[in-house]
Short mmCIF file of C-alpha atoms in Angstrom, two decimals:
data_model
loop_
_atom_site.label_atom_id
_atom_site.label_comp_id
_atom_site.label_asym_id
_atom_site.label_seq_id
_atom_site.Cartn_x
_atom_site.Cartn_y
_atom_site.Cartn_z
CA UNK A 1 35.13 -25.03 7.25
CA UNK A 2 35.29 -21.31 7.58
CA UNK A 3 32.73 -21.24 4.35
CA UNK A 4 30.44 -23.59 6.25
CA UNK A 5 30.35 -21.18 9.26
CA UNK A 6 30.08 -18.34 7.26
CA UNK A 7 26.93 -19.46 5.48
CA UNK A 8 25.38 -20.77 8.89
CA UNK A 9 26.01 -17.38 10.11
CA UNK A 10 24.32 -15.54 7.31
CA UNK A 11 21.66 -17.66 7.54
CA UNK A 12 20.71 -17.06 11.07
CA UNK A 13 20.96 -13.28 10.19
CA UNK A 14 18.58 -13.72 7.25
CA UNK A 15 16.20 -15.68 9.23
CA UNK A 16 16.41 -12.66 12.10
CA UNK A 17 15.84 -9.99 9.36
CA UNK A 18 12.97 -11.79 8.05
CA UNK A 19 11.24 -12.28 11.71
CA UNK A 20 12.24 -8.68 12.49
CA UNK A 21 10.70 -7.06 9.33
CA UNK A 22 7.08 -9.09 10.05
CA UNK A 23 7.31 -7.52 13.78
CA UNK A 24 5.63 -4.35 14.42
CA UNK A 25 6.57 -0.81 15.00
CA UNK A 26 9.85 1.10 14.10
CA UNK A 27 11.72 -0.67 16.55
CA UNK A 28 11.34 -3.79 14.31
CA UNK A 29 12.41 -1.94 11.30
CA UNK A 30 15.37 -0.69 12.45
CA UNK A 31 16.76 -4.06 13.76
CA UNK A 32 16.01 -5.35 10.52
CA UNK A 33 18.01 -2.68 9.13
CA UNK A 34 20.92 -3.24 11.22
CA UNK A 35 20.72 -7.10 10.53
CA UNK A 36 20.67 -6.49 7.06
CA UNK A 37 23.69 -4.05 6.84
CA UNK A 38 25.57 -6.41 9.13
CA UNK A 39 25.03 -9.38 6.74
CA UNK A 40 26.11 -6.89 3.78
CA UNK A 41 29.54 -6.22 5.58
CA UNK A 42 29.93 -10.00 6.07
CA UNK A 43 29.35 -11.07 2.50
CA UNK A 44 31.06 -8.02 0.75
CA UNK A 45 34.29 -9.40 3.06
CA UNK A 46 34.02 -12.86 1.73
CA UNK A 47 34.02 -12.63 -1.90
CA UNK A 48 32.04 -14.39 -4.30
CA UNK A 49 30.41 -17.21 -2.81
CA UNK A 50 28.65 -14.92 -0.18
CA UNK A 51 26.45 -13.79 -3.29
CA UNK A 52 24.23 -16.51 -3.53
CA UNK A 53 22.78 -16.28 0.30
CA UNK A 54 22.67 -12.50 -0.53
CA UNK A 55 20.43 -12.91 -3.52
CA UNK A 56 18.47 -15.50 -1.72
CA UNK A 57 18.06 -13.26 1.24
CA UNK A 58 16.93 -10.55 -0.72
CA UNK A 59 14.70 -12.82 -2.63
CA UNK A 60 13.04 -13.75 0.90
CA UNK A 61 13.11 -10.22 2.37
CA UNK A 62 12.55 -8.35 -0.90
CA UNK A 63 8.87 -8.77 -1.47
CA UNK A 64 7.49 -8.30 1.80
CA UNK A 65 9.23 -5.44 2.22
CA UNK A 66 8.29 -4.15 -1.34
CA UNK A 67 4.71 -4.71 -0.35
CA UNK A 68 4.93 -2.56 2.81
CA UNK A 69 6.59 0.49 1.02
CA UNK A 70 3.83 0.33 -1.67
CA UNK A 71 1.24 0.38 0.75
CA UNK A 72 2.59 3.13 2.72
CA UNK A 73 3.01 5.15 -0.50
CA UNK A 74 -0.61 4.67 -1.17
CA UNK A 75 -1.99 5.69 2.26
CA UNK A 76 0.47 8.92 2.00
CA UNK A 77 -1.40 9.48 -1.21
CA UNK A 78 -4.82 8.67 -0.16
CA UNK A 79 -4.15 10.87 2.80
CA UNK A 80 -3.94 13.88 0.69
CA UNK A 81 -7.26 12.98 -1.10
CA UNK A 82 -9.41 12.13 1.61
CA UNK A 83 -10.71 15.28 2.15
CA UNK A 84 -12.16 15.13 -1.09
CA UNK A 85 -14.57 12.29 -0.65
CA UNK A 86 -18.33 13.56 -0.57
CA UNK A 87 -20.56 12.88 1.92
CA UNK A 88 -23.84 12.76 0.34
CA UNK A 89 -26.26 12.31 3.30
CA UNK A 90 -26.68 14.82 5.92
CA UNK A 91 -25.91 13.52 9.36
CA UNK A 92 -29.15 14.24 10.80
CA UNK A 93 -30.75 12.07 7.79
CA UNK A 94 -28.84 9.01 8.78
CA UNK A 95 -29.64 9.39 12.43
CA UNK A 96 -33.02 9.34 11.48
CA UNK A 97 -32.68 6.38 9.34
CA UNK A 98 -31.11 4.80 12.52
CA UNK A 99 -34.49 5.39 14.52
CA UNK A 100 -32.87 8.11 16.90
CA UNK A 101 -35.57 10.18 18.18
CA UNK A 102 -35.66 14.19 16.96
CA UNK A 103 -34.72 15.49 20.53
CA UNK A 104 -31.71 13.36 20.67
CA UNK A 105 -30.78 14.43 16.81
CA UNK A 106 -31.16 17.85 17.88
CA UNK A 107 -28.61 17.64 20.74
CA UNK A 108 -26.03 15.46 18.70
CA UNK A 109 -26.17 18.00 16.16
CA UNK A 110 -25.75 21.13 17.99
CA UNK A 111 -22.67 19.46 19.72
CA UNK A 112 -20.92 18.44 16.60
CA UNK A 113 -22.03 21.84 14.83
CA UNK A 114 -19.58 23.10 18.22
CA UNK A 115 -17.12 20.76 16.67
CA UNK A 116 -17.14 18.17 19.39
CA UNK A 117 -16.71 14.66 18.26
CA UNK A 118 -19.86 12.85 19.47
CA UNK A 119 -19.63 9.06 20.24
CA UNK A 120 -23.14 7.39 19.57
CA UNK A 121 -21.84 3.80 20.39
CA UNK A 122 -19.02 1.24 20.48
CA UNK A 123 -19.26 -2.28 18.86
CA UNK A 124 -17.87 -5.07 20.76
CA UNK A 125 -16.09 -8.29 19.80
CA UNK A 126 -19.49 -9.86 18.64
CA UNK A 127 -20.70 -6.74 16.61
CA UNK A 128 -23.12 -6.01 19.39
CA UNK A 129 -23.57 -2.34 20.33
CA UNK A 130 -23.33 -0.52 23.46
CA UNK A 131 -25.18 2.57 23.00
CA UNK A 132 -23.93 6.45 24.41
CA UNK A 133 -27.23 7.91 23.11
CA UNK A 134 -29.99 5.62 24.61
CA UNK A 135 -32.07 3.87 22.21
CA UNK A 136 -31.18 3.16 18.48
CA UNK A 137 -33.61 1.11 17.03
CA UNK A 138 -31.72 0.20 13.83
CA UNK A 139 -29.40 -2.28 15.97
CA UNK A 140 -32.69 -3.85 17.40
CA UNK A 141 -31.78 -6.96 19.49
CA UNK A 142 -27.76 -6.23 19.07
CA UNK A 143 -28.09 -3.50 21.76
CA UNK A 144 -26.26 -4.22 25.03
CA UNK A 145 -25.32 -2.94 28.50
CA UNK A 146 -21.96 -2.28 29.77
CA UNK A 147 -21.59 -5.62 31.31
CA UNK A 148 -22.15 -7.45 28.23
CA UNK A 149 -19.70 -5.59 26.27
CA UNK A 150 -16.36 -7.42 24.94
CA UNK A 151 -13.97 -5.46 23.69
CA UNK A 152 -12.37 -6.21 20.64
CA UNK A 153 -8.56 -7.48 20.45
CA UNK A 154 -6.94 -5.68 17.40
CA UNK A 155 -9.04 -2.54 17.25
CA UNK A 156 -11.78 -0.38 18.91
CA UNK A 157 -14.63 0.72 16.58
CA UNK A 158 -16.63 3.34 17.63
CA UNK A 159 -19.83 5.09 15.98
CA UNK A 160 -19.52 8.87 16.09
CA UNK A 161 -20.75 11.98 14.72
CA UNK A 162 -18.54 14.77 13.58
CA UNK A 163 -18.65 17.98 11.70
CA UNK A 164 -18.69 16.00 8.42
CA UNK A 165 -21.28 13.62 9.09
CA UNK A 166 -21.77 10.22 10.60
CA UNK A 167 -18.75 7.86 10.67
CA UNK A 168 -17.27 4.86 12.08
CA UNK A 169 -14.19 5.49 13.93
CA UNK A 170 -11.38 2.60 13.95
CA UNK A 171 -8.51 2.90 15.96
CA UNK A 172 -5.72 -0.01 15.27
CA UNK A 173 -3.27 -1.78 17.81
CA UNK A 174 -1.05 -2.55 15.08
CA UNK A 175 0.07 -0.36 12.23
CA UNK A 176 0.00 -3.16 9.46
CA UNK A 177 -3.92 -3.51 9.98
CA UNK A 178 -4.42 0.20 9.72
CA UNK A 179 -2.13 0.73 6.68
CA UNK A 180 -3.57 -2.23 4.77
CA UNK A 181 -7.33 -1.06 5.07
CA UNK A 182 -6.43 2.93 4.64
CA UNK A 183 -4.67 1.39 0.98
CA UNK A 184 -7.50 -1.05 0.17
CA UNK A 185 -10.22 1.74 0.93
CA UNK A 186 -8.08 4.08 -1.11
CA UNK A 187 -8.10 1.63 -4.03
CA UNK A 188 -11.78 0.99 -3.83
CA UNK A 189 -13.07 4.46 -3.55
CA UNK A 190 -14.87 4.32 -6.99
CA UNK A 191 -16.38 0.72 -6.14
CA UNK A 192 -20.06 1.01 -4.93
CA UNK A 193 -20.54 -1.13 -1.56
CA UNK A 194 -17.53 -0.54 0.37
CA UNK A 195 -17.04 2.37 3.41
CA UNK A 196 -15.32 5.41 1.97
CA UNK A 197 -12.81 7.33 3.92
CA UNK A 198 -13.76 10.30 5.72
CA UNK A 199 -10.60 11.14 7.63
CA UNK A 200 -6.93 9.72 8.46
CA UNK A 201 -4.84 10.20 11.68
CA UNK A 202 -1.98 8.29 10.72
CA UNK A 203 0.15 9.54 13.80
CA UNK A 204 -2.37 7.82 15.94
CA UNK A 205 -3.74 4.99 13.67
CA UNK A 206 -6.87 6.46 13.56
CA UNK A 207 -9.44 5.80 10.59
CA UNK A 208 -12.77 7.31 10.15
CA UNK A 209 -15.09 6.07 7.23
CA UNK A 210 -18.58 6.41 6.12
CA UNK A 211 -21.32 4.67 8.08
CA UNK A 212 -23.27 1.98 5.97
CA UNK A 213 -26.86 2.16 7.41
CA UNK A 214 -28.08 -1.46 7.83
CA UNK A 215 -27.56 -4.57 9.91
CA UNK A 216 -24.25 -6.64 9.72
CA UNK A 217 -25.23 -10.11 8.70
CA UNK A 218 -23.20 -11.70 11.23
CA UNK A 219 -25.67 -10.15 14.13
CA UNK A 220 -28.86 -11.42 11.71
CA UNK A 221 -27.43 -14.71 11.60
CA UNK A 222 -27.00 -14.98 15.24
CA UNK A 223 -30.55 -13.54 15.93
CA UNK A 224 -31.66 -16.01 13.97
CA UNK A 225 -29.99 -19.22 15.96
CA UNK A 226 -26.45 -19.45 14.44
CA UNK A 227 -24.61 -17.83 16.84
CA UNK A 228 -21.40 -15.84 17.04
CA UNK A 229 -19.05 -18.40 18.46
CA UNK A 230 -20.50 -20.88 15.74
CA UNK A 231 -19.97 -18.45 13.13
CA UNK A 232 -16.23 -18.16 14.09
CA UNK A 233 -15.64 -21.50 14.36
CA UNK A 234 -16.87 -21.89 10.62
CA UNK A 235 -14.18 -19.68 9.72
CA UNK A 236 -11.63 -21.05 11.86
CA UNK A 237 -12.33 -24.65 10.39
CA UNK A 238 -11.90 -23.54 6.43
CA UNK A 239 -9.37 -26.08 5.68
CA UNK A 240 -8.32 -24.68 2.63
CA UNK A 241 -9.27 -24.20 -1.24
CA UNK A 242 -10.85 -27.27 -2.52
CA UNK A 243 -10.55 -29.05 1.02
CA UNK A 244 -13.91 -28.66 2.24
CA UNK A 245 -15.71 -30.98 0.44
CA UNK A 246 -15.63 -34.36 2.56
CA UNK A 247 -19.18 -34.78 4.50
CA UNK A 248 -17.75 -34.40 7.93
CA UNK A 249 -16.80 -31.10 7.42
CA UNK A 250 -20.25 -30.04 6.19
CA UNK A 251 -22.32 -30.05 9.15
CA UNK A 252 -21.79 -26.67 10.70
CA UNK A 253 -21.47 -25.21 7.28
CA UNK A 254 -25.15 -26.64 5.99
CA UNK A 255 -26.63 -25.13 9.08
CA UNK A 256 -24.74 -21.56 8.37
CA UNK A 257 -26.14 -22.09 4.93
CA UNK A 258 -29.61 -22.72 5.77
CA UNK A 259 -29.75 -19.91 8.25
CA UNK A 260 -28.36 -17.61 5.67
CA UNK A 261 -31.19 -18.48 3.20
CA UNK A 262 -33.75 -17.68 5.83
CA UNK A 263 -32.06 -14.19 6.75
CA UNK A 264 -31.91 -12.98 3.35
CA UNK A 265 -33.57 -12.95 0.06
CA UNK A 266 -33.18 -14.48 -3.46
CA UNK A 267 -30.71 -11.59 -4.40
CA UNK A 268 -28.06 -11.82 -2.17
CA UNK A 269 -26.07 -14.09 -3.62
CA UNK A 270 -25.84 -12.49 -6.97
CA UNK A 271 -25.14 -9.03 -5.22
CA UNK A 272 -22.57 -10.31 -2.90
CA UNK A 273 -20.27 -12.29 -5.95
CA UNK A 274 -21.07 -9.17 -7.93
CA UNK A 275 -19.25 -6.91 -5.26
CA UNK A 276 -16.54 -9.13 -4.47
CA UNK A 277 -15.82 -9.24 -8.17
CA UNK A 278 -15.58 -5.35 -8.28
CA UNK A 279 -13.57 -5.28 -5.47
CA UNK A 280 -10.65 -8.27 -7.06
CA UNK A 281 -11.10 -6.24 -10.56
CA UNK A 282 -9.83 -3.28 -8.16
CA UNK A 283 -6.69 -5.19 -7.86
CA UNK A 284 -7.70 -5.87 -3.88
CA UNK A 285 -8.01 -9.49 -2.48
CA UNK A 286 -10.09 -9.18 0.74
CA UNK A 287 -8.56 -12.14 2.88
CA UNK A 288 -11.09 -12.05 5.44
CA UNK A 289 -14.71 -12.81 4.45
CA UNK A 290 -16.95 -13.43 7.26
CA UNK A 291 -20.73 -12.65 8.39
CA UNK A 292 -20.13 -9.98 10.49
CA UNK A 293 -18.31 -7.90 7.59
CA UNK A 294 -21.25 -8.05 5.64
CA UNK A 295 -23.51 -5.23 5.85
CA UNK A 296 -27.29 -5.48 4.23
CA UNK A 297 -28.69 -1.96 3.80
CA UNK A 298 -31.36 -0.73 1.83
CA UNK A 299 -29.14 -0.08 -1.03
CA UNK A 300 -28.10 -4.05 -1.06
CA UNK A 301 -25.38 -5.80 -0.05
CA UNK A 302 -22.27 -4.11 1.34
CA UNK A 303 -18.68 -5.37 2.90
CA UNK A 304 -16.52 -3.60 5.24
CA UNK A 305 -13.24 -4.62 7.19
CA UNK A 306 -10.47 -4.65 4.81
CA UNK A 307 -7.62 -4.92 7.49
CA UNK A 308 -6.47 -8.02 6.12
CA UNK A 309 -6.78 -7.09 2.38
CA UNK A 310 -3.38 -6.95 -0.26
CA UNK A 311 -3.53 -4.85 -3.29
CA UNK A 312 -1.97 -5.91 -6.43
CA UNK A 313 -0.82 -3.51 -9.41
CA UNK A 314 -1.13 -6.56 -11.84
CA UNK A 315 -2.61 -9.94 -12.64
CA UNK A 316 0.41 -11.66 -10.98
CA UNK A 317 0.55 -15.17 -9.66
CA UNK A 318 0.24 -14.50 -6.15
CA UNK A 319 -2.84 -11.99 -6.94
CA UNK A 320 -4.55 -15.12 -8.93
CA UNK A 321 -3.94 -17.28 -5.92
CA UNK A 322 -5.35 -14.86 -3.36
CA UNK A 323 -8.12 -14.19 -5.39
CA UNK A 324 -9.19 -17.86 -6.23
CA UNK A 325 -9.10 -18.13 -2.32
CA UNK A 326 -11.21 -15.37 -1.60
CA UNK A 327 -13.71 -16.88 -4.18
CA UNK A 328 -13.25 -20.44 -2.38
CA UNK A 329 -13.67 -18.89 0.91
CA UNK A 330 -16.91 -16.89 -0.33
CA UNK A 331 -18.24 -20.24 -1.45
CA UNK A 332 -17.66 -22.07 1.82
CA UNK A 333 -19.04 -19.36 3.74
CA UNK A 334 -21.96 -18.20 2.00
CA UNK A 335 -22.92 -21.18 -0.05
CA UNK A 336 -22.53 -22.84 -3.32
CA UNK A 337 -24.27 -20.08 -5.39
CA UNK A 338 -21.21 -18.14 -4.85
CA UNK A 339 -18.46 -18.74 -7.51
CA UNK A 340 -19.55 -22.51 -7.80
CA UNK A 341 -19.06 -25.45 -5.15
CA UNK A 342 -15.87 -27.66 -5.00
CA UNK A 343 -18.41 -30.42 -3.75
CA UNK A 344 -20.46 -30.03 -6.93
CA UNK A 345 -17.50 -30.17 -9.26
CA UNK A 346 -15.74 -33.06 -7.87
CA UNK A 347 -19.23 -34.81 -8.44
CA UNK A 348 -19.37 -33.45 -12.21
#
């Protein structure tokens, strides 16, 4: 009976530790550490029989803790390298490519040269832009007024001019998303088609990354009639690998793929697949692929927003499973040209 009560107690402590480890902030980590120490004390006092729940708990808690530690170490390493990333395009050239008039460019450059961080605009939940400098022709019909702005839930995204160039400034509400994106972009520093890190403020969870001059695919899709809410519904309704080939689940997807073909050219699928393969070959699984994360530039297809990404150091089973889910999600979102179509495979 005593052993039974002990097993119940240690199991409850284990669940508390796991829950705490998955919570945000240092307070959760401190709580998890205290629970773990308490559990070890109980185990040591109870003899060999406690080794089983102890090993089981380490099996549960160990992998996510190791992943977070590895991610933190990667961010620390990236933090020292960030100033080494070259900014190939001058800020004035980027502003001119955005369609900003010469008088506004001169004013922005003067303020930035004095060390001021000049905010050019903010991106809302639907990737629409609230401009701080007047007209920005690049964004076209995605420009909105202040009353239309819908704040993002998990991070603030701004377009700023700094002494180092034009940057996307992302301020994160949670540390996990911040660390994941910094670690992913650090691993992908040599991959063409993803943003490069310009500066990191780890204390305030702020990441500055290069601005990809182009339009996000989500805005182009919305302009062609497939609304942002329909895009969110498509992502939300993804049923999992190989489970989306029933006719009842394809109506919204069919509309999405038809719209995609109208706003992109014949090279999109090939470029998108090659980019995702390059990301996977670098040991990064994206985890969140959607229209709003794809940027169409003059140089081709780019991908941003890696705050759901996971980093792998080898060809492990977890990596293979997550990679295959990435591929399946891409086929679901962007069409059967990418990585094959489970519906076609089932019919074959």
